[in-house]
Coordinates of C-alpha atoms in Angstrom, one line a residue:
X14 CA 42.6 -39.9 -24.6
X15 CA 42.6 -36.6 -26.4
X16 CA 42.2 -34.7 -23.1
X17 CA 45.2 -36.6 -21.7
X18 CA 47.3 -35.7 -24.8
X19 CA 46.3 -32.0 -24.6
X20 CA 47.0 -32.0 -20.8
X21 CA 50.5 -33.3 -21.4
X22 CA 51.2 -31.1 -24.5
X23 CA 49.8 -27.9 -23.1
X24 CA 48.6 -27.6 -19.5
X25 CA 47.4 -24.1 -20.2
X26 CA 45.3 -25.1 -23.1
X27 CA 43.9 -28.0 -21.0
X28 CA 43.0 -25.5 -18.3
X29 CA 41.1 -23.4 -20.8
X30 CA 39.2 -26.4 -22.1
X31 CA 38.2 -27.4 -18.6
X32 CA 37.0 -23.9 -17.9
X33 CA 35.0 -23.8 -21.1
X34 CA 33.4 -27.2 -20.3
X35 CA 32.5 -25.9 -16.8
X36 CA 31.1 -22.7 -18.3
X37 CA 28.8 -24.8 -20.6
X38 CA 27.6 -26.9 -17.7
X39 CA 27.0 -23.9 -15.6
X40 CA 24.9 -22.3 -18.3
X41 CA 22.9 -25.5 -18.7
X42 CA 22.3 -25.4 -14.9
X43 CA 21.1 -21.8 -15.1
X44 CA 18.9 -22.4 -18.1
X45 CA 17.0 -25.2 -16.4
X46 CA 13.6 -24.2 -15.0
X47 CA 13.6 -23.5 -11.3
X48 CA 11.3 -26.5 -10.6
X49 CA 13.8 -28.9 -12.3
X50 CA 16.2 -30.2 -9.6
X51 CA 19.4 -31.7 -10.8
X52 CA 20.3 -34.9 -9.1
X53 CA 22.2 -34.5 -5.8
X54 CA 25.2 -36.3 -7.4
X55 CA 25.3 -33.9 -10.4
X56 CA 24.9 -30.9 -8.1
X57 CA 27.8 -32.1 -5.9
X58 CA 29.9 -32.7 -9.0
X59 CA 29.2 -29.1 -10.3
X60 CA 30.0 -27.7 -6.9
X61 CA 33.2 -29.7 -6.6
X62 CA 34.4 -28.4 -10.0
X63 CA 33.6 -24.9 -9.1
X64 CA 35.6 -25.2 -5.8
X65 CA 38.5 -26.8 -7.7
X66 CA 38.5 -23.8 -10.1
X67 CA 38.5 -21.4 -7.2
X68 CA 41.2 -23.3 -5.3
X69 CA 43.5 -23.1 -8.3
X70 CA 42.7 -19.4 -9.0
X71 CA 45.7 -18.0 -7.1
X72 CA 48.1 -20.6 -8.4
X73 CA 47.3 -19.6 -12.0
X74 CA 47.2 -15.9 -11.4
X75 CA 49.0 -15.3 -14.7
X76 CA 46.0 -16.6 -16.6
X77 CA 42.9 -16.2 -14.4
X78 CA 39.5 -17.3 -15.4
X79 CA 37.5 -14.5 -17.1
X80 CA 35.0 -12.6 -14.9
X81 CA 32.1 -14.1 -16.8
X82 CA 33.0 -17.6 -15.6
X83 CA 33.5 -16.3 -12.1
X84 CA 30.1 -14.7 -12.2
X85 CA 28.5 -18.0 -13.3
X86 CA 30.3 -19.9 -10.4
X87 CA 29.1 -17.3 -7.9
X88 CA 25.5 -17.4 -9.1
X89 CA 25.3 -21.2 -9.2
X90 CA 26.7 -21.5 -5.6
X91 CA 24.1 -19.0 -4.4
X92 CA 21.3 -20.8 -6.3
X93 CA 22.5 -24.1 -4.8
X94 CA 22.5 -22.5 -1.3
X95 CA 26.1 -23.4 -0.8
X96 CA 26.4 -20.7 1.9
X97 CA 29.3 -22.2 3.8
X98 CA 31.4 -22.9 0.8
X99 CA 31.1 -19.3 -0.4
X100 CA 31.8 -18.0 3.1
X101 CA 35.0 -20.1 3.4
X102 CA 36.4 -18.8 0.1
X103 CA 39.3 -16.4 0.4
X104 CA 37.8 -12.9 0.4
X105 CA 39.7 -11.3 -2.5
X106 CA 39.4 -14.0 -5.1
X107 CA 37.1 -12.1 -7.5
X108 CA 34.6 -9.3 -7.1
X109 CA 31.7 -11.5 -8.1
X110 CA 32.8 -14.1 -5.6
X111 CA 33.3 -11.4 -3.0
X112 CA 29.7 -10.1 -3.6
X113 CA 28.3 -13.6 -3.5
X114 CA 30.1 -14.3 -0.3
X115 CA 28.5 -11.2 1.4
X116 CA 25.1 -12.3 0.2
X117 CA 25.7 -15.8 1.4
X118 CA 26.6 -14.5 4.8
X119 CA 23.2 -12.7 5.1
X120 CA 21.3 -15.7 3.7
X121 CA 22.9 -18.0 6.2
X122 CA 22.1 -15.7 9.1
X123 CA 18.5 -15.1 8.0
X124 CA 18.1 -18.8 7.8
X125 CA 19.3 -19.1 11.3
X126 CA 17.2 -16.1 12.5
X127 CA 20.2 -13.8 12.7
X128 CA 21.0 -10.5 10.9
X129 CA 24.6 -9.4 11.8
X130 CA 26.0 -9.5 8.3
X131 CA 23.2 -7.4 6.6
X132 CA 25.2 -4.2 7.3
X133 CA 28.0 -5.4 5.1
X134 CA 25.6 -6.1 2.2
X135 CA 24.0 -2.7 2.7
X136 CA 27.4 -1.0 2.6
X137 CA 28.3 -3.0 -0.5
X138 CA 25.1 -2.1 -2.4
X139 CA 25.0 1.6 -1.7
X140 CA 28.2 2.7 -3.5
X141 CA 27.0 1.1 -6.7
X142 CA 24.5 3.8 -7.0
X143 CA 26.7 6.8 -6.3
X144 CA 26.2 9.8 -8.6
X145 CA 29.5 10.0 -10.4
X146 CA 29.6 13.8 -10.4
X147 CA 28.9 14.1 -6.7
X148 CA 31.6 15.6 -4.6
X149 CA 32.2 14.9 -0.9
X150 CA 33.1 17.5 1.6
X151 CA 36.0 17.0 4.0
X152 CA 37.0 19.2 6.9
X153 CA 40.6 20.6 6.8
X154 CA 42.6 21.2 10.0
X155 CA 41.5 24.8 10.0
X156 CA 37.8 23.6 10.0
X157 CA 37.2 24.8 6.5
X158 CA 35.0 22.6 4.2
X159 CA 36.9 21.3 1.2
X160 CA 35.3 19.5 -1.7
X161 CA 36.8 16.1 -2.4
X162 CA 35.9 14.1 -5.6
X163 CA 34.0 10.9 -4.8
X164 CA 36.0 7.8 -5.4
X165 CA 34.1 5.9 -8.1
X166 CA 36.2 2.8 -7.5
X167 CA 34.6 2.3 -4.1
X168 CA 31.8 0.3 -5.7
X169 CA 32.4 -3.5 -5.9
X170 CA 30.8 -3.5 -9.4
X171 CA 28.8 -1.2 -11.6
X172 CA 25.1 -1.2 -12.0
X173 CA 25.0 -3.1 -15.3
X174 CA 27.2 -5.9 -13.7
X175 CA 24.9 -5.9 -10.7
X176 CA 21.8 -6.4 -12.7
X177 CA 23.3 -9.0 -15.0
X178 CA 24.3 -10.9 -11.9
X179 CA 20.8 -10.6 -10.4
X180 CA 19.2 -11.8 -13.6
X181 CA 20.9 -15.2 -13.2
X182 CA 19.7 -15.7 -9.6
X183 CA 16.8 -18.0 -8.9
X184 CA 16.9 -18.9 -5.3
X185 CA 13.9 -17.4 -3.5
X186 CA 15.9 -16.4 -0.3
X187 CA 18.8 -14.8 -2.2
X188 CA 16.4 -12.8 -4.4
X189 CA 14.3 -11.9 -1.4
X190 CA 17.3 -10.5 0.4
X191 CA 18.4 -8.4 -2.6
X192 CA 14.9 -7.2 -3.3
X193 CA 14.5 -6.2 0.4
X194 CA 17.7 -4.3 0.4
X195 CA 16.9 -2.4 -2.8
X196 CA 13.4 -1.7 -1.7
X197 CA 14.6 -0.2 1.6
X198 CA 17.2 1.8 -0.2
X199 CA 14.6 3.1 -2.6
X200 CA 12.1 3.9 0.2
X201 CA 14.7 6.0 2.1
X202 CA 15.7 7.9 -1.0
X203 CA 12.1 8.5 -2.0
X204 CA 11.3 9.7 1.5
X205 CA 7.5 9.4 1.1
X206 CA 5.8 7.8 4.1
X207 CA 2.5 7.6 2.2
X208 CA 3.9 5.8 -0.8
X209 CA 6.3 3.5 1.1
X210 CA 6.8 0.2 -0.6
X211 CA 6.3 -3.0 1.4
X212 CA 9.3 -5.3 1.8
X213 CA 10.3 -8.5 3.5
X214 CA 13.1 -8.6 6.1
X215 CA 12.4 -5.0 7.1
X216 CA 14.5 -5.2 10.2
X217 CA 17.7 -6.1 8.4
X218 CA 18.4 -2.6 7.1
X219 CA 19.1 0.9 8.5
X220 CA 16.2 3.4 8.6
X221 CA 18.2 6.4 7.4
X222 CA 21.0 7.4 5.1
X223 CA 23.0 10.4 6.2
X224 CA 24.1 11.5 2.7
X225 CA 21.2 10.4 0.5
X226 CA 21.8 13.2 -2.0
X227 CA 24.9 11.4 -3.4
X228 CA 22.9 8.5 -4.7
X229 CA 21.0 8.1 -8.0
X230 CA 17.4 7.4 -6.9
X231 CA 16.1 6.7 -10.4
X232 CA 18.9 4.1 -10.9
X233 CA 18.0 2.4 -7.6
X234 CA 14.3 2.4 -8.6
X235 CA 15.0 1.0 -12.0
X236 CA 17.2 -1.9 -10.8
X237 CA 14.8 -2.6 -7.9
X238 CA 11.8 -2.8 -10.2
X239 CA 13.7 -4.9 -12.8
X240 CA 14.8 -7.3 -10.1
X241 CA 11.3 -7.6 -8.7
X242 CA 10.0 -8.3 -12.2
X243 CA 12.7 -11.0 -12.7
X244 CA 11.9 -12.6 -9.3
X245 CA 8.2 -12.8 -10.1
X246 CA 8.9 -14.3 -13.5
X247 CA 10.5 -17.2 -11.6
X248 CA 8.4 -17.3 -8.5
X249 CA 5.0 -15.8 -9.6
X250 CA 3.2 -16.8 -6.5
X251 CA 5.5 -15.4 -3.8
X252 CA 3.0 -13.4 -1.7
X253 CA 5.3 -10.7 -0.4
X254 CA 6.7 -9.9 -3.8
X255 CA 3.1 -9.6 -5.2
X256 CA 2.3 -7.1 -2.5
X257 CA 5.6 -5.2 -3.2
X258 CA 4.7 -5.1 -6.9
X259 CA 1.3 -3.9 -6.1
X260 CA 2.8 -1.1 -4.0
X261 CA 5.1 -0.1 -6.9
X262 CA 2.1 0.1 -9.2
X263 CA 0.2 2.1 -6.5
X264 CA 3.0 4.6 -6.2
X265 CA 3.1 5.0 -9.9
X266 CA -0.7 5.7 -10.0
X267 CA -1.5 2.5 -11.9
X268 CA -4.4 1.7 -9.7
X269 CA -5.9 -1.1 -11.7
X270 CA -2.6 -2.9 -11.9
X271 CA -2.0 -2.3 -8.2
X272 CA -5.3 -4.0 -7.4
X273 CA -4.4 -6.9 -9.7
X274 CA -1.2 -7.6 -7.7
X275 CA -2.9 -7.0 -4.3
X276 CA -5.7 -9.5 -5.1
X277 CA -3.2 -12.0 -6.5
X278 CA -1.3 -11.8 -3.2
X279 CA -4.6 -12.3 -1.4
X280 CA -5.6 -15.3 -3.6
X281 CA -2.2 -17.0 -3.2
X282 CA -1.9 -16.6 0.5
X283 CA -5.5 -17.7 1.3
X284 CA -5.9 -20.7 -1.0
X285 CA -8.3 -18.8 -3.2
X286 CA -9.9 -16.9 -0.3
X287 CA -10.8 -20.0 1.6
X288 CA -8.5 -19.1 4.5
X289 CA -8.0 -15.9 6.5
X290 CA -5.6 -13.4 4.9
X291 CA -2.2 -13.3 6.7
X292 CA -1.8 -10.2 8.9
X293 CA 1.8 -10.0 8.1
X294 CA 0.9 -9.2 4.5
X295 CA -2.6 -7.8 4.7
X296 CA -2.5 -5.1 7.3
X297 CA -4.5 -1.8 7.5
X298 CA -2.1 0.0 5.2
X299 CA -2.6 -2.7 2.5
X300 CA -6.4 -2.3 2.8
X301 CA -6.1 1.5 2.7
X302 CA -4.1 1.2 -0.5
X303 CA -6.8 -1.0 -2.0
X304 CA -9.5 1.4 -0.9
X305 CA -7.7 4.3 -2.5
X306 CA -7.3 2.3 -5.7
X307 CA -11.0 1.6 -5.9
X308 CA -11.8 5.2 -5.2
X309 CA -9.5 6.4 -7.9
X310 CA -11.2 4.0 -10.3
X311 CA -14.6 5.2 -9.1
X312 CA -15.4 1.7 -7.8
X313 CA -17.0 3.3 -4.7
X314 CA -19.0 0.3 -3.6
X315 CA -15.9 -1.8 -3.6
X316 CA -14.2 0.8 -1.6
X317 CA -16.9 0.9 1.0
X318 CA -16.9 -2.9 1.3
X319 CA -13.1 -2.8 1.9
X320 CA -13.6 -0.3 4.8
X321 CA -15.0 -3.3 6.7
X322 CA -11.6 -5.1 6.4
X323 CA -9.9 -2.4 8.6
X324 CA -9.4 -2.9 12.3
X325 CA -11.4 0.3 12.8
X326 CA -13.6 1.1 9.9
X327 CA -13.7 4.7 8.8
X328 CA -17.4 5.1 8.6
X329 CA -17.3 8.7 7.4
X330 CA -15.3 7.6 4.3
X331 CA -17.4 4.5 3.8
X332 CA -20.7 6.5 3.9
X333 CA -19.3 9.0 1.5
X334 CA -18.3 6.1 -0.9
X335 CA -21.8 4.5 -0.6
X336 CA -23.4 7.9 -1.3
X337 CA -21.5 8.6 -4.6
X338 CA -23.8 8.9 -7.6
X339 CA -21.1 8.2 -10.2
X340 CA -20.0 4.6 -9.7
X341 CA -18.1 2.3 -12.1
X342 CA -18.8 -0.9 -10.2
X343 CA -22.0 -2.9 -9.9
X344 CA -23.2 -0.9 -6.8
X345 CA -25.9 -2.9 -5.1
X346 CA -24.4 -6.2 -6.5
X347 CA -21.9 -5.9 -3.7
X348 CA -24.4 -5.3 -0.9
X349 CA -24.5 -9.0 0.0
X350 CA -20.8 -8.7 0.8
X351 CA -21.5 -6.2 3.6
X352 CA -21.6 -7.6 7.1
X353 CA -21.3 -4.4 9.1
X354 CA -24.8 -3.5 10.3
X355 CA -23.8 0.2 10.5
X356 CA -23.2 0.2 6.8
X357 CA -26.4 -1.6 6.0
X358 CA -28.4 0.8 8.1
X359 CA -26.9 3.7 6.3
X360 CA -27.9 2.1 3.0
X361 CA -31.5 1.7 4.2
X362 CA -31.6 5.4 5.2
X363 CA -29.8 6.5 2.0
X364 CA -32.1 4.7 -0.4
X365 CA -35.1 5.8 1.5
X366 CA -34.1 9.5 1.1
X367 CA -33.6 8.9 -2.6
X368 CA -36.8 7.0 -3.0
X369 CA -35.0 4.0 -4.4
X370 CA -37.5 1.4 -3.2
X371 CA -35.9 -1.8 -4.6
X372 CA -32.5 -1.0 -3.2
X373 CA -34.0 -0.1 0.2
X374 CA -35.8 -3.4 0.2
X375 CA -32.6 -5.2 -0.7
X376 CA -30.7 -3.6 2.2
X377 CA -33.5 -4.4 4.7
X378 CA -33.5 -8.0 3.6
X379 CA -29.7 -8.2 4.2
X380 CA -30.0 -6.7 7.7
X381 CA -32.6 -9.4 8.5
X382 CA -30.1 -12.2 7.9
X383 CA -29.8 -14.3 11.1
X384 CA -26.0 -14.6 11.0
X385 CA -25.7 -10.8 11.0
X386 CA -27.7 -10.4 14.2
X387 CA -25.6 -8.3 16.6
X388 CA -26.6 -10.6 19.5
X389 CA -24.8 -13.6 17.9
X390 CA -21.7 -14.8 19.6
X391 CA -18.3 -13.8 18.2
X392 CA -17.7 -17.0 16.4
X393 CA -20.9 -16.7 14.4
X394 CA -20.1 -13.1 13.6
X395 CA -16.6 -14.0 12.6
X396 CA -17.8 -16.7 10.3
X397 CA -20.4 -14.4 8.7
X398 CA -17.7 -11.8 8.0
X399 CA -15.2 -14.4 6.7
X400 CA -17.8 -15.8 4.3
X401 CA -18.6 -12.4 2.9
X402 CA -15.0 -11.5 2.6
X403 CA -14.5 -14.6 0.4
X404 CA -17.5 -13.6 -1.8
X405 CA -16.2 -10.1 -2.2
X406 CA -12.6 -11.0 -3.0
X407 CA -13.6 -13.7 -5.5
X408 CA -15.7 -11.1 -7.3
X409 CA -12.7 -8.7 -7.3
X410 CA -10.5 -11.5 -8.6
X411 CA -12.9 -12.2 -11.4
X412 CA -12.8 -8.5 -12.4
X413 CA -9.1 -7.7 -12.1
X414 CA -7.3 -11.0 -12.7

């Protein structure tokens, strides 16, 4: 009754009230935990109200909805995976809608195993991180180089707006695409092949940036890490992000924290180490990072055990680790986790030279285990290795998690 009277008396006021009601409902949707799914009917109603607002946007250009409401509409449509509805919206409605539309295009294509629209997202993200004082060089007709001020308005939004937008996102694919883009951008700017950070959807992005000096690397790193932190706060068991977070800690020299995230990724992806670790996440580079972390923490026995996880163990480094006198881990406590006979034979010889009778005896007993006999078929050897990997990783989890 009151709404009808307001609508008749003042259409503009009625419009504002409808917008505020929608804003409150959108905030309620965003405040709901990610595992709480609104009913399909309620979601459909919310989407319909958003689309009605966007449809009337041009008609009411004199009093457009404020950007905050447009941001909420964009985020909710992304979180609801309404890719098609976003893609069908007129391109220039609002910069938040425009950005969401670009993201939706990539998400839809990735869902369908495509990647054509990723270039547009890449070219949209990059200008946000321009150094404001950077000048561009332009060639004149005479061939002379002339400095041109960089156009700050080229960016679709500023960094603060970007991160405020990201903080409202909850969908795992949307967050994954944005994290991947920022991680790739950061890797290229950092230009450190040894400390390259792992990312999903590697093939979506270019491998080089021709004018990398015009971008603010610290700002890229800050928003990338904050986005990753936000994503893990919502989806704490997403394996790829756990490895990415581990790589971030690794690059920063926080080796204990890096191992925490690496082992978390291993635990989640293997059902608490009862299944083989996925090769897509746990490749040789990952194990080398873990070995380096253990070495830096002076957990040399752990490092030597991890050498077995490599496709081709580096025996020189493994022997060196086993021979270290200063060791912060439990040393021979981890010997039962060794399945590589070469390492066990080294231990027998090593402890014999040192006159460490008990440790030598322990190593000999381990070599004598039937399942470690080199004449066993591959399946038995594989099972023996898998069993010991589980023992070792559970012990690591107990220490670092």
